[in-house]
Short mmCIF file of C-alpha atoms and ligand atoms in Angstrom, two decimals:
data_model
loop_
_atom_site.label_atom_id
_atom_site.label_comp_id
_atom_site.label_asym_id
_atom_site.label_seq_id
_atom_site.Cartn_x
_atom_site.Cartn_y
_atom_site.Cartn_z
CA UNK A 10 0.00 0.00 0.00
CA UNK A 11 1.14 3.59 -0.77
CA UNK A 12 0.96 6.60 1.15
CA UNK A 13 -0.06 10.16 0.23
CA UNK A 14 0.39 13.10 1.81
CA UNK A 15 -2.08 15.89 0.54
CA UNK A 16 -2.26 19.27 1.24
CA UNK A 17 -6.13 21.09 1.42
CA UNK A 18 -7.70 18.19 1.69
CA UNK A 19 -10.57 19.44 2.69
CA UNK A 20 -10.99 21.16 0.30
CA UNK A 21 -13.11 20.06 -3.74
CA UNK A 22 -10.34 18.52 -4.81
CA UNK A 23 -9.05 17.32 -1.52
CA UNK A 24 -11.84 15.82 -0.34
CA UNK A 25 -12.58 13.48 -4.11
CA UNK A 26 -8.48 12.69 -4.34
CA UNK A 27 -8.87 11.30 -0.21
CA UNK A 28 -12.26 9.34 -1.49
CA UNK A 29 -10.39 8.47 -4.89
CA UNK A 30 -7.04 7.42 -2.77
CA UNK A 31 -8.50 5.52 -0.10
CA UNK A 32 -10.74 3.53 -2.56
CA UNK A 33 -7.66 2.25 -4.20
CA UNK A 34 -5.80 0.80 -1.38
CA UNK A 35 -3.73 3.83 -0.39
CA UNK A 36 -3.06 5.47 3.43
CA UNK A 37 -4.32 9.21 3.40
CA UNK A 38 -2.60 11.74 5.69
CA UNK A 39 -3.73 15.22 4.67
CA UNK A 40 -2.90 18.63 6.05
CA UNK A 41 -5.73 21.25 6.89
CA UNK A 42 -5.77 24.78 8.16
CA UNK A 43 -8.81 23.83 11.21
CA UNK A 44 -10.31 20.23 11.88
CA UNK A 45 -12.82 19.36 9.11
CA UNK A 46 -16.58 19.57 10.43
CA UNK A 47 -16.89 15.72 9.64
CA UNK A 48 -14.77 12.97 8.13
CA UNK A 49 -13.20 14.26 5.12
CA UNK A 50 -16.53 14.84 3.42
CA UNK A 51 -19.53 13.21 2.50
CA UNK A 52 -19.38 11.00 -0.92
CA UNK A 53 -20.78 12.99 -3.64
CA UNK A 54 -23.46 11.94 -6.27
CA UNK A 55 -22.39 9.34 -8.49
CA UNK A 56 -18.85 8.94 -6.55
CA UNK A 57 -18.02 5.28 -4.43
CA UNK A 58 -17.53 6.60 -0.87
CA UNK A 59 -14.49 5.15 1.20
CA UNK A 60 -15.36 2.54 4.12
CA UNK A 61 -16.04 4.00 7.63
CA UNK A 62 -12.82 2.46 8.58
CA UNK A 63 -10.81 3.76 5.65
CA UNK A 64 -10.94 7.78 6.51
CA UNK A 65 -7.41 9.61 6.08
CA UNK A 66 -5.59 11.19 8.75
CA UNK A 67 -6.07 14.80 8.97
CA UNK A 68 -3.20 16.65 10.16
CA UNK A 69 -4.11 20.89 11.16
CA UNK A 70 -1.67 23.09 10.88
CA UNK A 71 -0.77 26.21 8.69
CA UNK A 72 1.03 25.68 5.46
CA UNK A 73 3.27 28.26 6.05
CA UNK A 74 4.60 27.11 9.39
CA UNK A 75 8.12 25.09 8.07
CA UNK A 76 8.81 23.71 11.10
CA UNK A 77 5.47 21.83 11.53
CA UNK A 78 5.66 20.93 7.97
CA UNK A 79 9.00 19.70 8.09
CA UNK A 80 7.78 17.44 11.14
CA UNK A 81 4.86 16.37 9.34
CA UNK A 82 6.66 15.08 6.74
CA UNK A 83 9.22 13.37 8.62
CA UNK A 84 6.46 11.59 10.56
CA UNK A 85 4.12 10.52 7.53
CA UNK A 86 7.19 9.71 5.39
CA UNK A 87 4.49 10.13 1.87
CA UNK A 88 5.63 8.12 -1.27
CA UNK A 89 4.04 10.88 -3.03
CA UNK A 90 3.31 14.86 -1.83
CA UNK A 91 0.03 16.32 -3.76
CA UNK A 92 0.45 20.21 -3.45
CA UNK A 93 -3.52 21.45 -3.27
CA UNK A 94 -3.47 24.20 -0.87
CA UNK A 95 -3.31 27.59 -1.50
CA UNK A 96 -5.53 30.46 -2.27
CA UNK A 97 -7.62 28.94 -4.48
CA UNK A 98 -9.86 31.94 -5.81
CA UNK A 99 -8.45 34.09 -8.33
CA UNK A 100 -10.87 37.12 -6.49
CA UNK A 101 -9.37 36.40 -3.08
CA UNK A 102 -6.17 36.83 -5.03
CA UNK A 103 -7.03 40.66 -5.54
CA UNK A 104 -8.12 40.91 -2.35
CA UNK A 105 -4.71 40.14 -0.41
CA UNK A 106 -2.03 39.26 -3.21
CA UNK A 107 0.79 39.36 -0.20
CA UNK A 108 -1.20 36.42 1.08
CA UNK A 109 -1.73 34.41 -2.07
CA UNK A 110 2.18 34.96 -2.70
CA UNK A 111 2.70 33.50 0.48
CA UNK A 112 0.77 30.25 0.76
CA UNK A 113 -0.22 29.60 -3.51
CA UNK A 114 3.67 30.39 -4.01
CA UNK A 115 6.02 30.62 -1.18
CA UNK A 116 4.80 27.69 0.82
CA UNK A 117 4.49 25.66 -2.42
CA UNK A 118 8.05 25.82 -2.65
CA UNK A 119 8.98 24.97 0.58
CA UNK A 120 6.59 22.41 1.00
CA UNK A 121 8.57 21.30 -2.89
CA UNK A 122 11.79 21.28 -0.90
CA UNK A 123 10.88 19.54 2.49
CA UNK A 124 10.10 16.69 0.32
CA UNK A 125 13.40 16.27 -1.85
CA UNK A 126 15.23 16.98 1.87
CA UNK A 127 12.94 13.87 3.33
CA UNK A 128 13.79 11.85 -0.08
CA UNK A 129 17.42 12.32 0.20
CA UNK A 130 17.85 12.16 4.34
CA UNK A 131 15.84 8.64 3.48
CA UNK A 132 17.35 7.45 -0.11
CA UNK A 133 13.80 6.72 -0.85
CA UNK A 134 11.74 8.18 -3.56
CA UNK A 135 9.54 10.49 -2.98
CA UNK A 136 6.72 12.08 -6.27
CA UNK A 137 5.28 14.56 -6.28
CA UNK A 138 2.49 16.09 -7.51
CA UNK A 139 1.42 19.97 -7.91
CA UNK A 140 -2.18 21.41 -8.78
CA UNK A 141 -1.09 23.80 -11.67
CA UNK A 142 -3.51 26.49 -12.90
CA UNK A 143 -4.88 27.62 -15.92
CA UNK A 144 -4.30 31.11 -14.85
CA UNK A 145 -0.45 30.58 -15.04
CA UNK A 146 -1.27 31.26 -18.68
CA UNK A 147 -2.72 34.73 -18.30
CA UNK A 148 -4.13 35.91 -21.57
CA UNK A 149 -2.41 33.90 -24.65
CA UNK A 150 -2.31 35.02 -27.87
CA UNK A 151 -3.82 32.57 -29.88
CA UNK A 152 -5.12 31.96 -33.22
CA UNK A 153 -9.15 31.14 -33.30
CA UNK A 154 -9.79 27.67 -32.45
CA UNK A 155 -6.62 27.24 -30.85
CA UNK A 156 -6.01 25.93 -27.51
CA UNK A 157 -3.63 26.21 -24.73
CA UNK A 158 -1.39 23.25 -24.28
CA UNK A 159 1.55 23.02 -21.83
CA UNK A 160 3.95 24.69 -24.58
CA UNK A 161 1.57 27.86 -23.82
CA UNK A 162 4.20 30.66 -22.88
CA UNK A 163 3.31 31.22 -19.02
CA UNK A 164 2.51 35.09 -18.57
CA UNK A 165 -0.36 35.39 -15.58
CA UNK A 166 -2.44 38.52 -15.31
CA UNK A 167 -3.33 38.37 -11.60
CA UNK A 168 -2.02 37.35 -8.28
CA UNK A 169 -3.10 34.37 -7.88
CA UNK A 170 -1.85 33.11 -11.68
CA UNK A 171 1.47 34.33 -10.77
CA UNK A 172 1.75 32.96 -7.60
CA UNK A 173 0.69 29.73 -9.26
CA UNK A 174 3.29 29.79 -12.06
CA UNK A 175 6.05 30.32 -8.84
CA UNK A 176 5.09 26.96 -7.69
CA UNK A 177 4.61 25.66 -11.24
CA UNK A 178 8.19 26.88 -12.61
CA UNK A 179 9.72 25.35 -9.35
CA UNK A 180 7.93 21.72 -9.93
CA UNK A 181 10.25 21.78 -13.01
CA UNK A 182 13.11 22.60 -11.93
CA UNK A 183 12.99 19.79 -8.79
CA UNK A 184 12.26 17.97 -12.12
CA UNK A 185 15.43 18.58 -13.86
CA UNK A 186 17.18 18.50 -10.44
CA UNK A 187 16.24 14.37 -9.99
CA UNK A 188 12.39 14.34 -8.50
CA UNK A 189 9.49 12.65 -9.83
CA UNK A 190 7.62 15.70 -9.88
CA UNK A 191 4.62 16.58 -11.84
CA UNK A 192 2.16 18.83 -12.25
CA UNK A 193 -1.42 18.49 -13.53
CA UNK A 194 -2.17 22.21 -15.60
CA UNK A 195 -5.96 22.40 -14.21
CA UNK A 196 -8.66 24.49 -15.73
CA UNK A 197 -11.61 25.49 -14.13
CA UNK A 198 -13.15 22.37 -12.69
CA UNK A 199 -16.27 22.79 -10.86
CA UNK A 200 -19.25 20.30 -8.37
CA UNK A 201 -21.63 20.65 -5.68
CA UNK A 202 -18.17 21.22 -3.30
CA UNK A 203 -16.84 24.09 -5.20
CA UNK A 204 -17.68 27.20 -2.77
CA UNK A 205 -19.62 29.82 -3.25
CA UNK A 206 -16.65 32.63 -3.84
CA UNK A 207 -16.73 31.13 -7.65
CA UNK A 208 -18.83 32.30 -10.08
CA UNK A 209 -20.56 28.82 -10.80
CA UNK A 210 -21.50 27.64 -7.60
CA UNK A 211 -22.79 31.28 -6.90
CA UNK A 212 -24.69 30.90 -9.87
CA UNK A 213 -26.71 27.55 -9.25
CA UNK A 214 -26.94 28.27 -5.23
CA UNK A 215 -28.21 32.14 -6.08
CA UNK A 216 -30.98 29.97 -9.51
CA UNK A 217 -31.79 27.44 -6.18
CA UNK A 218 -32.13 30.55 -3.66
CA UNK A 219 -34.79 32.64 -6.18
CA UNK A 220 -36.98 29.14 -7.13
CA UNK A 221 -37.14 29.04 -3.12
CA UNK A 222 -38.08 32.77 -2.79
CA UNK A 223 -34.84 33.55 -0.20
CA UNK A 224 -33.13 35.26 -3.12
CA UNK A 225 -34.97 37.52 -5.71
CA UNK A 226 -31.71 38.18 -8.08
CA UNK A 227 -28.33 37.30 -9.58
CA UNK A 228 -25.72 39.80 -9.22
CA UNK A 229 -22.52 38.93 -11.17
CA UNK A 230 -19.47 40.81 -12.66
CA UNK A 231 -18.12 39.93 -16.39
CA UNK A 232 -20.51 37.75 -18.07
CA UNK A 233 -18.67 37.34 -21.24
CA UNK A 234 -15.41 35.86 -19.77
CA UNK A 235 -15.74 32.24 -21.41
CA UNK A 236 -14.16 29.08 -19.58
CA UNK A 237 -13.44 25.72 -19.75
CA UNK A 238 -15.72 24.16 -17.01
CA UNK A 239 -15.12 20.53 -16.14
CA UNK A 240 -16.10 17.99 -13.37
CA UNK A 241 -14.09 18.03 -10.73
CA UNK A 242 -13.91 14.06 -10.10
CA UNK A 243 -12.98 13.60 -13.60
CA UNK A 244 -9.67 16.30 -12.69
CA UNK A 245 -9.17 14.44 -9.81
CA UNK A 246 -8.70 11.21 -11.90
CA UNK A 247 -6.74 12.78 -13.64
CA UNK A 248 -4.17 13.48 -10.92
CA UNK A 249 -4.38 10.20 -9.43
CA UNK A 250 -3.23 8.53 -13.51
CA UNK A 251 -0.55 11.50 -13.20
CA UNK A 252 0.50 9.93 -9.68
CA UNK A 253 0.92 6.35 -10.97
CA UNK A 254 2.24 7.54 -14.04
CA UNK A 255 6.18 6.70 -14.33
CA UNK A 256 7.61 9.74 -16.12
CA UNK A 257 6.90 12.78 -14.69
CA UNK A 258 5.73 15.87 -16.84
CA UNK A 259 3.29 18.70 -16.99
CA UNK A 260 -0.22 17.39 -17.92
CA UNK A 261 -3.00 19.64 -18.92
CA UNK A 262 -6.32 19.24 -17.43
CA UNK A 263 -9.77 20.17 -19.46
CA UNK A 264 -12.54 19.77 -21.21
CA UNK A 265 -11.52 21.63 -24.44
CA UNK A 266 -14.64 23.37 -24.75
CA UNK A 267 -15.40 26.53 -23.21
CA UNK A 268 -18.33 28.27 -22.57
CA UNK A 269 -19.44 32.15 -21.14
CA UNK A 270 -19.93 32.85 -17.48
CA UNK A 271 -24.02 33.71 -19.49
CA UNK A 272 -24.08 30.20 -21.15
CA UNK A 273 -23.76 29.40 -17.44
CA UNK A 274 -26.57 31.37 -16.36
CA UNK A 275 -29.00 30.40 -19.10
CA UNK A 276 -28.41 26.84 -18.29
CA UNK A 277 -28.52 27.03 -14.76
CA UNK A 278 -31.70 28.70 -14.93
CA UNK A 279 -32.89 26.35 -17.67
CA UNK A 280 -31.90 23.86 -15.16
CA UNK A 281 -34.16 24.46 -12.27
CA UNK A 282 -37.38 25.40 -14.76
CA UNK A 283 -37.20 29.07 -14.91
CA UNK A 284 -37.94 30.58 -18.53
CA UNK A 285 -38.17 34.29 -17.98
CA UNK A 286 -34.42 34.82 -16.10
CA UNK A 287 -33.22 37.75 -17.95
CA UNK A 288 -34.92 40.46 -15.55
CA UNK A 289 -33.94 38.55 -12.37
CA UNK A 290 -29.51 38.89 -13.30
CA UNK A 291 -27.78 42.30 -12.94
CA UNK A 292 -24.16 43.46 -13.26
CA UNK A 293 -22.09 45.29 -10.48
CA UNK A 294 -19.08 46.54 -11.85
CA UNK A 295 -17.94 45.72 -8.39
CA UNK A 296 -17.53 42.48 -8.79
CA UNK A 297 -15.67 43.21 -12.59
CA UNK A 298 -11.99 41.89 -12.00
CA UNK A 299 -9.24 44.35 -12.76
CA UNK A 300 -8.18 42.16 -15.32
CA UNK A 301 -10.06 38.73 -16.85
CA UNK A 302 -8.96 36.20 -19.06
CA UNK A 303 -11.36 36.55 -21.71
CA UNK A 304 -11.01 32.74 -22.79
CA UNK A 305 -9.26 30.31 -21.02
CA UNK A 306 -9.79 26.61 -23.39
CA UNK A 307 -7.09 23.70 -23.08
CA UNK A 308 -6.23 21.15 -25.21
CA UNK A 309 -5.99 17.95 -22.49
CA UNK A 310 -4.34 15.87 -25.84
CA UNK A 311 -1.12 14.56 -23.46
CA UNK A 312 -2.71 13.74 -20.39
CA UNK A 313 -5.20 11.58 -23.09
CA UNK A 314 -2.14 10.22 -25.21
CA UNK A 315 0.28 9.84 -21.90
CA UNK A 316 -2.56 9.22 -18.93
CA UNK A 317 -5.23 7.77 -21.24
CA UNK A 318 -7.58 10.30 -19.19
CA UNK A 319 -10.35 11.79 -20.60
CA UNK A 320 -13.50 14.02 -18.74
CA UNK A 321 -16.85 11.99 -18.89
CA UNK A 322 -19.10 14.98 -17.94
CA UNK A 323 -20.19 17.71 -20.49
CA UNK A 324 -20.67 21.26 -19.60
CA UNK A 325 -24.88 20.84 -19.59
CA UNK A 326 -24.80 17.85 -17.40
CA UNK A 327 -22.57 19.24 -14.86
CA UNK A 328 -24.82 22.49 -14.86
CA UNK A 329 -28.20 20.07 -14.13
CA UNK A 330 -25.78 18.58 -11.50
CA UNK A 331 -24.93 21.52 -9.52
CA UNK A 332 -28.67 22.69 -9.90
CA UNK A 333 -29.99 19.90 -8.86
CA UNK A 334 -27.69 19.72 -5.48
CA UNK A 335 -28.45 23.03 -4.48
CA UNK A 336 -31.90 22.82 -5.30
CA UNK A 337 -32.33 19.44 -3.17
CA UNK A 338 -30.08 21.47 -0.48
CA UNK A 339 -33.28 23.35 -0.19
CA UNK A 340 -35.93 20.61 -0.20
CA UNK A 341 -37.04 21.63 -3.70
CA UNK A 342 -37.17 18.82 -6.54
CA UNK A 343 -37.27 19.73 -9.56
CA UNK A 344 -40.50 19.92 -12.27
CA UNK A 345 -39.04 21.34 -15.24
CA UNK A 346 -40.21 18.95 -18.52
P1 GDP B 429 -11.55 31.63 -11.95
O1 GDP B 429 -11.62 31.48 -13.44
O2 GDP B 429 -10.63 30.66 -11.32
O3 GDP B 429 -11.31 33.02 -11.54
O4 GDP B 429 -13.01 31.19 -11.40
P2 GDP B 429 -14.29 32.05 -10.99
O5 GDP B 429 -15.41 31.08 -10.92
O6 GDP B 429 -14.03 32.86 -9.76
O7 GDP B 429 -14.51 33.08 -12.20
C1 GDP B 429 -14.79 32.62 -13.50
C2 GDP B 429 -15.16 33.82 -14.36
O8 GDP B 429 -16.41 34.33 -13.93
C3 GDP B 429 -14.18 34.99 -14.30
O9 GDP B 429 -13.98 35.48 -15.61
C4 GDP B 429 -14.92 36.04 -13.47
O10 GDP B 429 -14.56 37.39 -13.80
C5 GDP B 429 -16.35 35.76 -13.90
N1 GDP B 429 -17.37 36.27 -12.98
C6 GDP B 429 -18.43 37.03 -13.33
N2 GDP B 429 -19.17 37.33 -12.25
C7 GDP B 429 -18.58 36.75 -11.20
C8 GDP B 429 -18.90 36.70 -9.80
O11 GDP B 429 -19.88 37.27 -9.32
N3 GDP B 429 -18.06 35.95 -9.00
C9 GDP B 429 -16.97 35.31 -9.51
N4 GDP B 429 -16.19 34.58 -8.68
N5 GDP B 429 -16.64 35.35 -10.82
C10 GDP B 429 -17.43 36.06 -11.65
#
């Protein structure tokens, strides 16, 4: 049996790579910043749950406390080290960039370097595994139809992208230094777990909130940004392929299709049964970032040639998921025909 040591895990993709681990044999120590509110988290639709006696180890601490870190490691002794933690919002980014620098980058790094210490003080191998961003990418200048692969020149636009290309640039590097080190290049990958500080989530909770009557409109910022949504289990597949995988490498994550933050709204909307929408959305330029990729769309082609991943849920079918969780969340089933 393997171990993994995994960092935000309880977090979306925490909490599905614990489920995804433990389901396959493997011992799960994780770190998280306070004690989750129940084991790891509850299995989501559609997902095998891990037995009542298979739960991983939570350890709490703060990622940017080295010394506890360092003991951590020393104490789990991981065969692999899955990077998840960080700042995870690109707005929270704005909101405290110092921060995001801090525990998205800084901590990455260290956290990158307390490993390849533990694998050489040990002479045992050691992978490891960072969650890469689409937003390392910034705004690429591509031709129509094209698509960003990991050959994509890496040029972030906000915090939070830059901070993410820090730890990104450093995976390579242990790389070329002797590590198994990989990193999966994640675009926007979405479930009933992603919080509500992202725009989707917002968007079905906020459709769920007016069908209710607790919530009688949708305020959003830039509805014309387009993305490439995917489900988040299928991303977390994807890292666990990347973590068996022998040769480590940089592995883009997506759907390849992307749509707009208003697709989103139409079909969240469409989702719960509600025809006439239009009057019930506004815009606050508030909430309009100081800068946006307009279109973020990846090609996943290596992690499908090299991983032999591919996504299994389309962008309307994860909508009608997220939809349907929230509105069950508030004892409402759904009548649309
Ligand atoms: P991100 O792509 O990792 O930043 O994920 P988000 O879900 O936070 O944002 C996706 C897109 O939705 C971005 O282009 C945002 O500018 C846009 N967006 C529009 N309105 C909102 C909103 O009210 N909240 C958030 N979080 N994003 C919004």
């Amino acid at each position: 049996m393997a171990r993994a040591f995994v960092t935000g895990i309880t977090g979306q993709d925490g909490s599905y790579l614990a489920e995804a681990l433990l389901d396959r044999g493997w011992e799960v120590h994780g770190l998280a910043a306070s004690p989750p509110a129940s084991p790891p988290a509850s299995p989501p639709a559609g997902m095998p749950s891990a037995s009542a006696s298979a739960q991983a180890t939570v350890h709490v601490g703060d990622l940017t406390d080295t010394p506890f870190l360092a003991g951590v490691l020393e104490d789990v002794r991981p065969d692999v080290v899955v990077n998840l933690a960080g700042i995870s919002s690109v707005a929270a980014s704005w909101a405290d960039p110092v921060r995001c620098a801090e525990v998205t980058g800084l901590a990455a790094v260290t956290l990158l370097e307390l490993t390849w210490q533990l694998q050489q003080r040990h002479g045992i191998p050691v992978r490891w595994l960072q969650a890469s961003s689409a937003e390392i990418f910034g705004q690429p200048n591509l031709a129509a139809g094209e698509a960003i692969t990991e050959r994509t020149p890496i040029a972030p636009v906000n915090p939070y992208g830059a901070a993410k290309a820090f730890a990104h640039l450093a995976t390579g590097v242990y790389r070329a230094r002797g590590m198994q080190a990989s990193t999966v290049i994640l675009f926007n990958h979405e479930s009933p777990r992603r919080p509500h500080a992202f725009v989707t989530r917002k968007i079905t909770a906020t459709v769920a909130a007016i069908v209710a009557g607790r919530a009688d409109k949708l305020v959003l910022g830039n509805r014309d940004a387009r993305r490439d949504w995917g489900w988040a289990p299928d991303y977390v597949e994807a890292m666990v392929r990347a973590i068996e995988h022998d040769r480590a490498d940089d592995f883009v994550v997506a759907t390849g299709v992307a749509h707009s933050v208003g697709d989103f709204v139409a079909a969240a909307f469409a989702g719960a049964g509600i025809r006439d929408w239009e009057g019930l959305v506004e815009t606050d330029p508030a909430l309009v970032r100081p800068a946006d990729p307009g279109v973020l769309v990846g090609d996943a082609s290596k992690a499908r040639a090299e991983l032999g991943w591919t996504p299994t849920v389309g962008f309307e079918e994860l909508v009608a998921r997220m939809v349907a969780h929230d509105l069950g969340h508030l004892g409402h089933l759904i009548t649309a025909d």
